[in-house]
Amino acid sequence: MTYVDGFVLAVPKANREAFKKLAEDAAVIFRDHGALSVMECWGDDVPDGEVTSFPMAVKCQPDEVVVFSWIVWPSREVRDAGNKKVMEDPRMQMSGEMPFDGKRMIFGGFQTLVES
């Protein structure tokens, strides 16, 4: 079964195009190092919760949108090796400011239970 890295973050609405460009560029690099697919999803129907929610989890501000992303890998082993190569890839060297606050990003690796 595949292995998935998942991410939730808040991106300022004004930075949508800068984030999209960053995501498109990074997707190429992840694919070059073994990822099967990369999805970046701009929040469209993400309600606030009373106890917990995506917006609450990332401390989303009124001028921000929740982004939900995932990377599918063939296996945990390929993911671990691929992530190491991604971080060493010179194309990942950022020039300028990130279009979101990385300190509020939630991420983790997940074993696939059902794949249909």
GROMACS .gro file of C-alpha atoms in nm:
model
  116
    1MET     CA    1   0.000   0.000   0.000
    2THR     CA    2   0.102   0.361  -0.054
    3TYR     CA    3   0.221   0.604   0.212
    4VAL     CA    4   0.084   0.958   0.245
    5ASP     CA    5   0.227   1.281   0.385
    6GLY     CA    6  -0.057   1.515   0.485
    7PHE     CA    7  -0.050   1.890   0.547
    8VAL     CA    8  -0.291   2.158   0.667
    9LEU     CA    9  -0.188   2.524   0.662
   10ALA     CA   10  -0.325   2.876   0.646
   11VAL     CA   11  -0.231   3.095   0.350
   12PRO     CA   12  -0.314   3.465   0.318
   13LYS     CA   13  -0.572   3.515   0.043
   14ALA     CA   14  -0.344   3.776  -0.113
   15ASN     CA   15  -0.071   3.512  -0.151
   16ARG     CA   16  -0.278   3.262  -0.350
   17GLU     CA   17  -0.077   3.294  -0.673
   18ALA     CA   18   0.260   3.295  -0.492
   19PHE     CA   19   0.155   2.983  -0.301
   20LYS     CA   20   0.033   2.816  -0.620
   21LYS     CA   21   0.369   2.884  -0.790
   22LEU     CA   22   0.558   2.748  -0.488
   23ALA     CA   23   0.335   2.438  -0.481
   24GLU     CA   24   0.373   2.375  -0.855
   25ASP     CA   25   0.752   2.406  -0.835
   26ALA     CA   26   0.774   2.183  -0.526
   27ALA     CA   27   0.545   1.920  -0.682
   28VAL     CA   28   0.792   1.871  -0.967
   29ILE     CA   29   1.073   1.819  -0.718
   30PHE     CA   30   0.874   1.571  -0.508
   31ARG     CA   31   0.777   1.377  -0.821
   32ASP     CA   32   1.140   1.375  -0.937
   33HIS     CA   33   1.233   1.210  -0.606
   34GLY     CA   34   0.971   0.935  -0.602
   35ALA     CA   35   0.632   1.083  -0.512
   36LEU     CA   36   0.344   0.936  -0.711
   37SER     CA   37   0.122   1.243  -0.683
   38VAL     CA   38   0.098   1.580  -0.510
   39MET     CA   39  -0.232   1.752  -0.430
   40GLU     CA   40  -0.269   2.111  -0.311
   41CYS     CA   41  -0.628   2.214  -0.231
   42TRP     CA   42  -0.743   2.573  -0.166
   43GLY     CA   43  -1.020   2.582   0.096
   44ASP     CA   44  -1.363   2.652  -0.046
   45ASP     CA   45  -1.606   2.510   0.212
   46VAL     CA   46  -1.413   2.490   0.538
   47PRO     CA   47  -1.641   2.579   0.830
   48ASP     CA   48  -1.528   2.707   1.167
   49GLY     CA   49  -1.588   2.461   1.447
   50GLU     CA   50  -1.699   2.495   1.806
   51VAL     CA   51  -1.449   2.251   1.955
   52THR     CA   52  -1.207   2.182   1.670
   53SER     CA   53  -1.180   2.245   1.296
   54PHE     CA   54  -0.927   2.296   1.020
   55PRO     CA   55  -0.932   2.677   1.069
   56MET     CA   56  -0.888   2.644   1.445
   57ALA     CA   57  -0.607   2.391   1.406
   58VAL     CA   58  -0.393   2.632   1.203
   59LYS     CA   59  -0.514   2.951   1.375
   60CYS     CA   60  -0.657   3.074   1.046
   61GLN     CA   61  -0.705   3.452   1.039
   62PRO     CA   62  -0.994   3.629   0.857
   63ASP     CA   63  -0.766   3.720   0.564
   64GLU     CA   64  -0.642   3.360   0.525
   65VAL     CA   65  -0.765   3.038   0.363
   66VAL     CA   66  -0.704   2.682   0.480
   67VAL     CA   67  -0.499   2.472   0.239
   68PHE     CA   68  -0.520   2.092   0.258
   69SER     CA   69  -0.241   1.903   0.085
   70TRP     CA   70  -0.103   1.555   0.050
   71ILE     CA   71   0.177   1.370  -0.121
   72VAL     CA   72   0.135   1.004  -0.217
   73TRP     CA   73   0.442   0.782  -0.209
   74PRO     CA   74   0.484   0.415  -0.308
   75SER     CA   75   0.599   0.328   0.048
   76ARG     CA   76   0.734   0.475   0.370
   77GLU     CA   77   1.085   0.375   0.261
   78VAL     CA   78   1.054   0.562  -0.069
   79ARG     CA   79   0.907   0.860   0.118
   80ASP     CA   80   1.192   0.872   0.370
   81ALA     CA   81   1.457   0.852   0.097
   82GLY     CA   82   1.265   1.093  -0.128
   83ASN     CA   83   1.218   1.356   0.143
   84LYS     CA   84   1.591   1.345   0.218
   85LYS     CA   85   1.668   1.402  -0.152
   86VAL     CA   86   1.407   1.678  -0.176
   87MET     CA   87   1.564   1.868   0.114
   88GLU     CA   88   1.909   1.834  -0.049
   89ASP     CA   89   1.782   1.939  -0.394
   90PRO     CA   90   1.914   2.286  -0.486
   91ARG     CA   91   1.577   2.367  -0.649
   92MET     CA   92   1.425   2.369  -0.299
   93GLN     CA   93   1.640   2.663  -0.191
   94MET     CA   94   1.390   2.942  -0.131
   95SER     CA   95   1.470   3.296  -0.229
   96GLY     CA   96   1.248   3.553  -0.070
   97GLU     CA   97   0.966   3.519   0.177
   98MET     CA   98   0.742   3.214   0.217
   99PRO     CA   99   0.379   3.286   0.116
  100PHE     CA  100   0.251   3.134   0.445
  101ASP     CA  101   0.350   3.095   0.811
  102GLY     CA  102   0.520   2.757   0.831
  103LYS     CA  103   0.501   2.758   1.212
  104ARG     CA  104   0.124   2.702   1.187
  105MET     CA  105   0.147   2.418   0.936
  106ILE     CA  106   0.035   2.075   1.058
  107PHE     CA  107   0.192   1.773   0.891
  108GLY     CA  108   0.244   1.402   0.935
  109GLY     CA  109   0.300   1.069   0.762
  110PHE     CA  110   0.021   0.815   0.732
  111GLN     CA  111  -0.001   0.445   0.652
  112THR     CA  112  -0.278   0.376   0.403
  113LEU     CA  113  -0.564   0.167   0.546
  114VAL     CA  114  -0.803   0.174   0.251
  115GLU     CA  115  -0.715   0.261  -0.106
  116SER     CA  116  -0.992   0.242  -0.362
   0.00000   0.00000   0.00000
